[in-house]
Amino acid sequence: MDITFGELKSKEVINTLNGKRLGRICDMVISCHTCKVTGLVVPNDRRLFKAREDIFIPWRNIVKIGDDCILVRIYEAHGAFLPDCDEDNFCEQQN
């Protein structure tokens, strides 16, 4: 399946671990060395005087790109997203 960046930007990103809507894609990261997409970026919550860093979603954490949404698997702890976490090392990151 081929998809344009414009089409990606129109899709809602949903975390399959908790059902939370993360927003829509605002950027894409491409490796200059491999010429492959390494991940997608979603803007994080922005509140008055409290800007948080955007959420980087590694390509390996994308579960499915559907017609109207993108399903991802991102662990979250204490309000922070842990993109390098997976089921095997999630507990180690929490200690």
PDB file of N, CA and C in Angstrom:
ATOM      1  N   MET A   1       0.839  -1.181   0.000  1.00  0.00           N
ATOM      2  CA  MET A   1       0.000   0.000   0.000  1.00  0.00           C
ATOM      3  C   MET A   1       0.883   1.243   0.000  1.00  0.00           C
ATOM      4  N   ASP A   2       0.624   2.146  -0.883  1.00  0.00           N
ATOM      5  CA  ASP A   2       1.323   3.424  -0.924  1.00  0.00           C
ATOM      6  C   ASP A   2       0.434   4.490  -0.300  1.00  0.00           C
ATOM      7  N   ILE A   3       1.063   5.420   0.414  1.00  0.00           N
ATOM      8  CA  ILE A   3       0.310   6.494   1.054  1.00  0.00           C
ATOM      9  C   ILE A   3       1.160   7.761   1.038  1.00  0.00           C
ATOM     10  N   THR A   4       0.532   8.888   0.829  1.00  0.00           N
ATOM     11  CA  THR A   4       1.258  10.152   0.815  1.00  0.00           C
ATOM     12  C   THR A   4       1.289  10.748   2.218  1.00  0.00           C
ATOM     13  N   PHE A   5       2.208  11.696   2.436  1.00  0.00           N
ATOM     14  CA  PHE A   5       2.280  12.365   3.721  1.00  0.00           C
ATOM     15  C   PHE A   5       0.996  13.158   3.994  1.00  0.00           C
ATOM     16  N   GLY A   6       0.430  13.720   2.953  1.00  0.00           N
ATOM     17  CA  GLY A   6      -0.838  14.437   3.086  1.00  0.00           C
ATOM     18  C   GLY A   6      -1.952  13.534   3.587  1.00  0.00           C
ATOM     19  N   GLU A   7      -1.987  12.306   3.109  1.00  0.00           N
ATOM     20  CA  GLU A   7      -2.988  11.347   3.577  1.00  0.00           C
ATOM     21  C   GLU A   7      -2.718  10.943   5.024  1.00  0.00           C
ATOM     22  N   LEU A   8      -1.431  10.770   5.377  1.00  0.00           N
ATOM     23  CA  LEU A   8      -1.084  10.422   6.763  1.00  0.00           C
ATOM     24  C   LEU A   8      -1.517  11.514   7.722  1.00  0.00           C
ATOM     25  N   LYS A   9      -1.309  12.772   7.343  1.00  0.00           N
ATOM     26  CA  LYS A   9      -1.629  13.899   8.216  1.00  0.00           C
ATOM     27  C   LYS A   9      -3.116  13.994   8.535  1.00  0.00           C
ATOM     28  N   SER A  10      -3.948  13.434   7.687  1.00  0.00           N
ATOM     29  CA  SER A  10      -5.391  13.533   7.907  1.00  0.00           C
ATOM     30  C   SER A  10      -5.924  12.440   8.837  1.00  0.00           C
ATOM     31  N   LYS A  11      -5.082  11.503   9.224  1.00  0.00           N
ATOM     32  CA  LYS A  11      -5.533  10.371  10.042  1.00  0.00           C
ATOM     33  C   LYS A  11      -5.307  10.610  11.536  1.00  0.00           C
ATOM     34  N   GLU A  12      -6.266  10.187  12.327  1.00  0.00           N
ATOM     35  CA  GLU A  12      -6.171  10.256  13.787  1.00  0.00           C
ATOM     36  C   GLU A  12      -5.249   9.137  14.265  1.00  0.00           C
ATOM     37  N   VAL A  13      -4.390   9.430  15.247  1.00  0.00           N
ATOM     38  CA  VAL A  13      -3.484   8.426  15.817  1.00  0.00           C
ATOM     39  C   VAL A  13      -4.063   7.970  17.155  1.00  0.00           C
ATOM     40  N   ILE A  14      -4.218   6.651  17.311  1.00  0.00           N
ATOM     41  CA  ILE A  14      -4.813   6.087  18.519  1.00  0.00           C
ATOM     42  C   ILE A  14      -3.864   5.051  19.111  1.00  0.00           C
ATOM     43  N   ASN A  15      -3.644   5.161  20.418  1.00  0.00           N
ATOM     44  CA  ASN A  15      -2.789   4.215  21.134  1.00  0.00           C
ATOM     45  C   ASN A  15      -3.611   2.979  21.491  1.00  0.00           C
ATOM     46  N   THR A  16      -3.196   1.818  21.024  1.00  0.00           N
ATOM     47  CA  THR A  16      -3.955   0.592  21.265  1.00  0.00           C
ATOM     48  C   THR A  16      -3.842   0.102  22.712  1.00  0.00           C
ATOM     49  N   LEU A  17      -2.862   0.595  23.454  1.00  0.00           N
ATOM     50  CA  LEU A  17      -2.691   0.142  24.834  1.00  0.00           C
ATOM     51  C   LEU A  17      -3.741   0.713  25.781  1.00  0.00           C
ATOM     52  N   ASN A  18      -4.201   1.949  25.495  1.00  0.00           N
ATOM     53  CA  ASN A  18      -5.184   2.555  26.394  1.00  0.00           C
ATOM     54  C   ASN A  18      -6.354   3.205  25.657  1.00  0.00           C
ATOM     55  N   GLY A  19      -6.367   3.128  24.332  1.00  0.00           N
ATOM     56  CA  GLY A  19      -7.457   3.699  23.543  1.00  0.00           C
ATOM     57  C   GLY A  19      -7.415   5.216  23.430  1.00  0.00           C
ATOM     58  N   LYS A  20      -6.350   5.834  23.915  1.00  0.00           N
ATOM     59  CA  LYS A  20      -6.240   7.293  23.926  1.00  0.00           C
ATOM     60  C   LYS A  20      -5.958   7.833  22.528  1.00  0.00           C
ATOM     61  N   ARG A  21      -6.661   8.903  22.170  1.00  0.00           N
ATOM     62  CA  ARG A  21      -6.395   9.598  20.912  1.00  0.00           C
ATOM     63  C   ARG A  21      -5.216  10.528  21.125  1.00  0.00           C
ATOM     64  N   LEU A  22      -4.191  10.366  20.309  1.00  0.00           N
ATOM     65  CA  LEU A  22      -2.985  11.165  20.459  1.00  0.00           C
ATOM     66  C   LEU A  22      -2.994  12.407  19.582  1.00  0.00           C
ATOM     67  N   GLY A  23      -3.852  12.440  18.587  1.00  0.00           N
ATOM     68  CA  GLY A  23      -3.915  13.579  17.678  1.00  0.00           C
ATOM     69  C   GLY A  23      -3.635  13.144  16.250  1.00  0.00           C
ATOM     70  N   ARG A  24      -3.246  14.095  15.438  1.00  0.00           N
ATOM     71  CA  ARG A  24      -2.940  13.821  14.030  1.00  0.00           C
ATOM     72  C   ARG A  24      -1.448  14.032  13.769  1.00  0.00           C
ATOM     73  N   ILE A  25      -0.941  13.348  12.786  1.00  0.00           N
ATOM     74  CA  ILE A  25       0.472  13.423  12.413  1.00  0.00           C
ATOM     75  C   ILE A  25       0.827  14.860  12.033  1.00  0.00           C
ATOM     76  N   CYS A  26       1.943  15.360  12.580  1.00  0.00           N
ATOM     77  CA  CYS A  26       2.400  16.700  12.195  1.00  0.00           C
ATOM     78  C   CYS A  26       3.739  16.647  11.460  1.00  0.00           C
ATOM     79  N   ASP A  27       4.447  15.513  11.579  1.00  0.00           N
ATOM     80  CA  ASP A  27       5.750  15.425  10.931  1.00  0.00           C
ATOM     81  C   ASP A  27       6.137  13.964  10.748  1.00  0.00           C
ATOM     82  N   MET A  28       7.136  13.736   9.927  1.00  0.00           N
ATOM     83  CA  MET A  28       7.657  12.402   9.654  1.00  0.00           C
ATOM     84  C   MET A  28       9.177  12.486   9.706  1.00  0.00           C
ATOM     85  N   VAL A  29       9.826  11.461  10.275  1.00  0.00           N
ATOM     86  CA  VAL A  29      11.282  11.437  10.375  1.00  0.00           C
ATOM     87  C   VAL A  29      11.818  10.378   9.415  1.00  0.00           C
ATOM     88  N   ILE A  30      12.780  10.790   8.579  1.00  0.00           N
ATOM     89  CA  ILE A  30      13.375   9.891   7.593  1.00  0.00           C
ATOM     90  C   ILE A  30      14.876   9.830   7.838  1.00  0.00           C
ATOM     91  N   SER A  31      15.435   8.635   7.845  1.00  0.00           N
ATOM     92  CA  SER A  31      16.870   8.452   8.021  1.00  0.00           C
ATOM     93  C   SER A  31      17.596   8.818   6.726  1.00  0.00           C
ATOM     94  N   CYS A  32      18.578   9.681   6.838  1.00  0.00           N
ATOM     95  CA  CYS A  32      19.377  10.052   5.661  1.00  0.00           C
ATOM     96  C   CYS A  32      20.282   8.908   5.222  1.00  0.00           C
ATOM     97  N   HIS A  33      20.624   8.015   6.157  1.00  0.00           N
ATOM     98  CA  HIS A  33      21.529   6.910   5.847  1.00  0.00           C
ATOM     99  C   HIS A  33      20.825   5.768   5.127  1.00  0.00           C
ATOM    100  N   THR A  34      19.600   5.442   5.576  1.00  0.00           N
ATOM    101  CA  THR A  34      18.891   4.303   4.994  1.00  0.00           C
ATOM    102  C   THR A  34      17.786   4.712   4.027  1.00  0.00           C
ATOM    103  N   CYS A  35      17.460   6.010   4.014  1.00  0.00           N
ATOM    104  CA  CYS A  35      16.362   6.528   3.182  1.00  0.00           C
ATOM    105  C   CYS A  35      15.030   5.867   3.519  1.00  0.00           C
ATOM    106  N   LYS A  36      14.848   5.508   4.796  1.00  0.00           N
ATOM    107  CA  LYS A  36      13.606   4.888   5.257  1.00  0.00           C
ATOM    108  C   LYS A  36      12.974   5.763   6.331  1.00  0.00           C
ATOM    109  N   VAL A  37      11.662   5.652   6.442  1.00  0.00           N
ATOM    110  CA  VAL A  37      10.946   6.369   7.492  1.00  0.00           C
ATOM    111  C   VAL A  37      11.272   5.707   8.829  1.00  0.00           C
ATOM    112  N   THR A  38      11.735   6.504   9.798  1.00  0.00           N
ATOM    113  CA  THR A  38      12.051   5.948  11.116  1.00  0.00           C
ATOM    114  C   THR A  38      10.923   6.175  12.111  1.00  0.00           C
ATOM    115  N   GLY A  39      10.044   7.130  11.818  1.00  0.00           N
ATOM    116  CA  GLY A  39       8.941   7.357  12.734  1.00  0.00           C
ATOM    117  C   GLY A  39       8.066   8.522  12.337  1.00  0.00           C
ATOM    118  N   LEU A  40       6.994   8.692  13.111  1.00  0.00           N
ATOM    119  CA  LEU A  40       6.048   9.776  12.913  1.00  0.00           C
ATOM    120  C   LEU A  40       6.019  10.644  14.155  1.00  0.00           C
ATOM    121  N   VAL A  41       5.594  11.884  14.006  1.00  0.00           N
ATOM    122  CA  VAL A  41       5.536  12.815  15.129  1.00  0.00           C
ATOM    123  C   VAL A  41       4.107  13.338  15.267  1.00  0.00           C
ATOM    124  N   VAL A  42       3.629  13.327  16.515  1.00  0.00           N
ATOM    125  CA  VAL A  42       2.301  13.840  16.848  1.00  0.00           C
ATOM    126  C   VAL A  42       2.499  14.958  17.867  1.00  0.00           C
ATOM    127  N   PRO A  43       1.809  16.095  17.716  1.00  0.00           N
ATOM    128  CA  PRO A  43       1.969  17.149  18.716  1.00  0.00           C
ATOM    129  C   PRO A  43       1.411  16.709  20.063  1.00  0.00           C
ATOM    130  N   ASN A  44       2.122  17.026  21.133  1.00  0.00           N
ATOM    131  CA  ASN A  44       1.676  16.678  22.477  1.00  0.00           C
ATOM    132  C   ASN A  44       0.743  17.770  22.979  1.00  0.00           C
ATOM    133  N   ASP A  45       0.105  17.526  24.118  1.00  0.00           N
ATOM    134  CA  ASP A  45      -0.787  18.527  24.717  1.00  0.00           C
ATOM    135  C   ASP A  45      -0.043  19.839  24.884  1.00  0.00           C
ATOM    136  N   ARG A  46      -0.701  20.905  24.535  1.00  0.00           N
ATOM    137  CA  ARG A  46      -0.123  22.230  24.757  1.00  0.00           C
ATOM    138  C   ARG A  46      -1.114  23.027  25.581  1.00  0.00           C
ATOM    139  N   ARG A  47      -0.686  23.394  26.737  1.00  0.00           N
ATOM    140  CA  ARG A  47      -1.518  24.210  27.603  1.00  0.00           C
ATOM    141  C   ARG A  47      -0.834  25.548  27.793  1.00  0.00           C
ATOM    142  N   LEU A  48      -1.568  26.506  28.228  1.00  0.00           N
ATOM    143  CA  LEU A  48      -1.032  27.842  28.410  1.00  0.00           C
ATOM    144  C   LEU A  48       0.219  27.810  29.273  1.00  0.00           C
ATOM    145  N   PHE A  49       1.319  28.288  28.751  1.00  0.00           N
ATOM    146  CA  PHE A  49       2.622  28.352  29.425  1.00  0.00           C
ATOM    147  C   PHE A  49       3.213  26.984  29.757  1.00  0.00           C
ATOM    148  N   LYS A  50       2.632  25.911  29.277  1.00  0.00           N
ATOM    149  CA  LYS A  50       3.163  24.570  29.551  1.00  0.00           C
ATOM    150  C   LYS A  50       3.213  23.780  28.249  1.00  0.00           C
ATOM    151  N   ALA A  51       4.223  24.003  27.465  1.00  0.00           N
ATOM    152  CA  ALA A  51       4.368  23.251  26.218  1.00  0.00           C
ATOM    153  C   ALA A  51       5.169  21.980  26.495  1.00  0.00           C
ATOM    154  N   ARG A  52       4.655  20.881  26.055  1.00  0.00           N
ATOM    155  CA  ARG A  52       5.371  19.610  26.184  1.00  0.00           C
ATOM    156  C   ARG A  52       5.994  19.251  24.849  1.00  0.00           C
ATOM    157  N   GLU A  53       6.991  18.392  24.899  1.00  0.00           N
ATOM    158  CA  GLU A  53       7.632  17.952  23.657  1.00  0.00           C
ATOM    159  C   GLU A  53       6.653  17.118  22.836  1.00  0.00           C
ATOM    160  N   ASP A  54       6.815  17.179  21.524  1.00  0.00           N
ATOM    161  CA  ASP A  54       5.984  16.364  20.647  1.00  0.00           C
ATOM    162  C   ASP A  54       6.265  14.888  20.895  1.00  0.00           C
ATOM    163  N   ILE A  55       5.324  14.046  20.490  1.00  0.00           N
ATOM    164  CA  ILE A  55       5.443  12.601  20.695  1.00  0.00           C
ATOM    165  C   ILE A  55       6.061  11.985  19.448  1.00  0.00           C
ATOM    166  N   PHE A  56       7.215  11.333  19.611  1.00  0.00           N
ATOM    167  CA  PHE A  56       7.841  10.604  18.505  1.00  0.00           C
ATOM    168  C   PHE A  56       7.373   9.157  18.580  1.00  0.00           C
ATOM    169  N   ILE A  57       6.848   8.657  17.478  1.00  0.00           N
ATOM    170  CA  ILE A  57       6.371   7.272  17.404  1.00  0.00           C
ATOM    171  C   ILE A  57       7.272   6.516  16.440  1.00  0.00           C
ATOM    172  N   PRO A  58       8.134   5.628  16.967  1.00  0.00           N
ATOM    173  CA  PRO A  58       8.996   4.848  16.067  1.00  0.00           C
ATOM    174  C   PRO A  58       8.155   4.000  15.110  1.00  0.00           C
ATOM    175  N   TRP A  59       8.652   3.823  13.911  1.00  0.00           N
ATOM    176  CA  TRP A  59       7.925   3.065  12.888  1.00  0.00           C
ATOM    177  C   TRP A  59       7.572   1.662  13.381  1.00  0.00           C
ATOM    178  N   ARG A  60       8.435   1.060  14.177  1.00  0.00           N
ATOM    179  CA  ARG A  60       8.175  -0.298  14.676  1.00  0.00           C
ATOM    180  C   ARG A  60       6.977  -0.341  15.625  1.00  0.00           C
ATOM    181  N   ASN A  61       6.554   0.809  16.161  1.00  0.00           N
ATOM    182  CA  ASN A  61       5.427   0.871  17.089  1.00  0.00           C
ATOM    183  C   ASN A  61       4.097   1.121  16.375  1.00  0.00           C
ATOM    184  N   ILE A  62       4.130   1.231  15.067  1.00  0.00           N
ATOM    185  CA  ILE A  62       2.884   1.401  14.318  1.00  0.00           C
ATOM    186  C   ILE A  62       2.293   0.027  14.071  1.00  0.00           C
ATOM    187  N   VAL A  63       1.075  -0.156  14.562  1.00  0.00           N
ATOM    188  CA  VAL A  63       0.401  -1.456  14.459  1.00  0.00           C
ATOM    189  C   VAL A  63      -0.322  -1.579  13.128  1.00  0.00           C
ATOM    190  N   LYS A  64      -1.058  -0.532  12.732  1.00  0.00           N
ATOM    191  CA  LYS A  64      -1.868  -0.601  11.515  1.00  0.00           C
ATOM    192  C   LYS A  64      -2.170   0.802  11.023  1.00  0.00           C
ATOM    193  N   ILE A  65      -2.090   0.988   9.720  1.00  0.00           N
ATOM    194  CA  ILE A  65      -2.526   2.233   9.098  1.00  0.00           C
ATOM    195  C   ILE A  65      -3.819   1.911   8.372  1.00  0.00           C
ATOM    196  N   GLY A  66      -4.919   2.429   8.913  1.00  0.00           N
ATOM    197  CA  GLY A  66      -6.232   2.154   8.350  1.00  0.00           C
ATOM    198  C   GLY A  66      -6.722   3.280   7.463  1.00  0.00           C
ATOM    199  N   ASP A  67      -7.991   3.180   7.056  1.00  0.00           N
ATOM    200  CA  ASP A  67      -8.576   4.189   6.180  1.00  0.00           C
ATOM    201  C   ASP A  67      -8.722   5.542   6.858  1.00  0.00           C
ATOM    202  N   ASP A  68      -9.044   5.541   8.163  1.00  0.00           N
ATOM    203  CA  ASP A  68      -9.281   6.809   8.844  1.00  0.00           C
ATOM    204  C   ASP A  68      -8.463   7.010  10.110  1.00  0.00           C
ATOM    205  N   CYS A  69      -7.666   6.022  10.506  1.00  0.00           N
ATOM    206  CA  CYS A  69      -6.829   6.190  11.700  1.00  0.00           C
ATOM    207  C   CYS A  69      -5.555   5.347  11.606  1.00  0.00           C
ATOM    208  N   ILE A  70      -4.613   5.689  12.490  1.00  0.00           N
ATOM    209  CA  ILE A  70      -3.360   4.951  12.597  1.00  0.00           C
ATOM    210  C   ILE A  70      -3.299   4.398  14.012  1.00  0.00           C
ATOM    211  N   LEU A  71      -3.186   3.086  14.141  1.00  0.00           N
ATOM    212  CA  LEU A  71      -3.092   2.444  15.445  1.00  0.00           C
ATOM    213  C   LEU A  71      -1.626   2.270  15.813  1.00  0.00           C
ATOM    214  N   VAL A  72      -1.269   2.733  17.010  1.00  0.00           N
ATOM    215  CA  VAL A  72       0.110   2.646  17.474  1.00  0.00           C
ATOM    216  C   VAL A  72       0.135   1.997  18.848  1.00  0.00           C
ATOM    217  N   ARG A  73       1.320   1.568  19.253  1.00  0.00           N
ATOM    218  CA  ARG A  73       1.511   0.931  20.564  1.00  0.00           C
ATOM    219  C   ARG A  73       2.633   1.691  21.267  1.00  0.00           C
ATOM    220  N   ILE A  74       2.231   2.638  22.143  1.00  0.00           N
ATOM    221  CA  ILE A  74       3.192   3.479  22.856  1.00  0.00           C
ATOM    222  C   ILE A  74       2.891   3.402  24.344  1.00  0.00           C
ATOM    223  N   TYR A  75       3.888   3.038  25.133  1.00  0.00           N
ATOM    224  CA  TYR A  75       3.733   3.002  26.581  1.00  0.00           C
ATOM    225  C   TYR A  75       3.827   4.406  27.147  1.00  0.00           C
ATOM    226  N   GLU A  76       3.061   4.638  28.206  1.00  0.00           N
ATOM    227  CA  GLU A  76       3.016   5.935  28.850  1.00  0.00           C
ATOM    228  C   GLU A  76       3.115   5.728  30.358  1.00  0.00           C
ATOM    229  N   ALA A  77       3.957   6.532  30.999  1.00  0.00           N
ATOM    230  CA  ALA A  77       4.095   6.440  32.451  1.00  0.00           C
ATOM    231  C   ALA A  77       4.265   7.842  33.021  1.00  0.00           C
ATOM    232  N   HIS A  78       3.458   8.161  33.995  1.00  0.00           N
ATOM    233  CA  HIS A  78       3.534   9.462  34.672  1.00  0.00           C
ATOM    234  C   HIS A  78       3.429  10.618  33.681  1.00  0.00           C
ATOM    235  N   GLY A  79       2.576  10.452  32.672  1.00  0.00           N
ATOM    236  CA  GLY A  79       2.361  11.512  31.696  1.00  0.00           C
ATOM    237  C   GLY A  79       3.418  11.617  30.618  1.00  0.00           C
ATOM    238  N   ALA A  80       4.436  10.758  30.659  1.00  0.00           N
ATOM    239  CA  ALA A  80       5.506  10.787  29.652  1.00  0.00           C
ATOM    240  C   ALA A  80       5.386   9.560  28.757  1.00  0.00           C
ATOM    241  N   PHE A  81       5.622   9.750  27.476  1.00  0.00           N
ATOM    242  CA  PHE A  81       5.579   8.637  26.531  1.00  0.00           C
ATOM    243  C   PHE A  81       6.948   7.984  26.461  1.00  0.00           C
ATOM    244  N   LEU A  82       6.949   6.659  26.371  1.00  0.00           N
ATOM    245  CA  LEU A  82       8.184   5.888  26.353  1.00  0.00           C
ATOM    246  C   LEU A  82       8.281   5.155  25.021  1.00  0.00           C
ATOM    247  N   PRO A  83       8.746   5.818  23.961  1.00  0.00           N
ATOM    248  CA  PRO A  83       8.744   5.213  22.635  1.00  0.00           C
ATOM    249  C   PRO A  83       9.672   4.018  22.489  1.00  0.00           C
ATOM    250  N   ASP A  84      10.710   3.934  23.311  1.00  0.00           N
ATOM    251  CA  ASP A  84      11.647   2.817  23.176  1.00  0.00           C
ATOM    252  C   ASP A  84      11.256   1.630  24.036  1.00  0.00           C
ATOM    253  N   CYS A  85      10.140   1.723  24.712  1.00  0.00           N
ATOM    254  CA  CYS A  85       9.688   0.662  25.597  1.00  0.00           C
ATOM    255  C   CYS A  85       8.901  -0.380  24.805  1.00  0.00           C
ATOM    256  N   ASP A  86       8.984  -1.614  25.232  1.00  0.00           N
ATOM    257  CA  ASP A  86       8.130  -2.661  24.688  1.00  0.00           C
ATOM    258  C   ASP A  86       7.719  -3.569  25.832  1.00  0.00           C
ATOM    259  N   GLU A  87       6.978  -4.617  25.522  1.00  0.00           N
ATOM    260  CA  GLU A  87       6.462  -5.499  26.573  1.00  0.00           C
ATOM    261  C   GLU A  87       7.577  -6.120  27.406  1.00  0.00           C
ATOM    262  N   ASP A  88       8.719  -6.389  26.797  1.00  0.00           N
ATOM    263  CA  ASP A  88       9.800  -7.068  27.508  1.00  0.00           C
ATOM    264  C   ASP A  88      10.507  -6.171  28.509  1.00  0.00           C
ATOM    265  N   ASN A  89      10.679  -4.876  28.179  1.00  0.00           N
ATOM    266  CA  ASN A  89      11.445  -4.023  29.079  1.00  0.00           C
ATOM    267  C   ASN A  89      10.610  -2.938  29.752  1.00  0.00           C
ATOM    268  N   PHE A  90       9.275  -3.004  29.648  1.00  0.00           N
ATOM    269  CA  PHE A  90       8.425  -1.976  30.231  1.00  0.00           C
ATOM    270  C   PHE A  90       8.610  -1.900  31.747  1.00  0.00           C
ATOM    271  N   CYS A  91       8.626  -3.023  32.412  1.00  0.00           N
ATOM    272  CA  CYS A  91       8.765  -3.036  33.873  1.00  0.00           C
ATOM    273  C   CYS A  91      10.122  -2.480  34.315  1.00  0.00           C
ATOM    274  N   GLU A  92      11.165  -2.776  33.544  1.00  0.00           N
ATOM    275  CA  GLU A  92      12.495  -2.280  33.888  1.00  0.00           C
ATOM    276  C   GLU A  92      12.537  -0.761  33.811  1.00  0.00           C
ATOM    277  N   GLN A  93      11.827  -0.163  32.843  1.00  0.00           N
ATOM    278  CA  GLN A  93      11.805   1.287  32.688  1.00  0.00           C
ATOM    279  C   GLN A  93      11.095   1.956  33.855  1.00  0.00           C
ATOM    280  N   GLN A  94      10.159   1.264  34.483  1.00  0.00           N
ATOM    281  CA  GLN A  94       9.357   1.853  35.539  1.00  0.00           C
ATOM    282  C   GLN A  94      10.090   1.898  36.883  1.00  0.00           C
ATOM    283  N   ASN A  95      11.095   1.068  37.063  1.00  0.00           N
ATOM    284  CA  ASN A  95      11.799   0.993  38.363  1.00  0.00           C
ATOM    285  C   ASN A  95      12.874   2.026  38.487  1.00  0.00           C
TER     286      ASN A  95
END
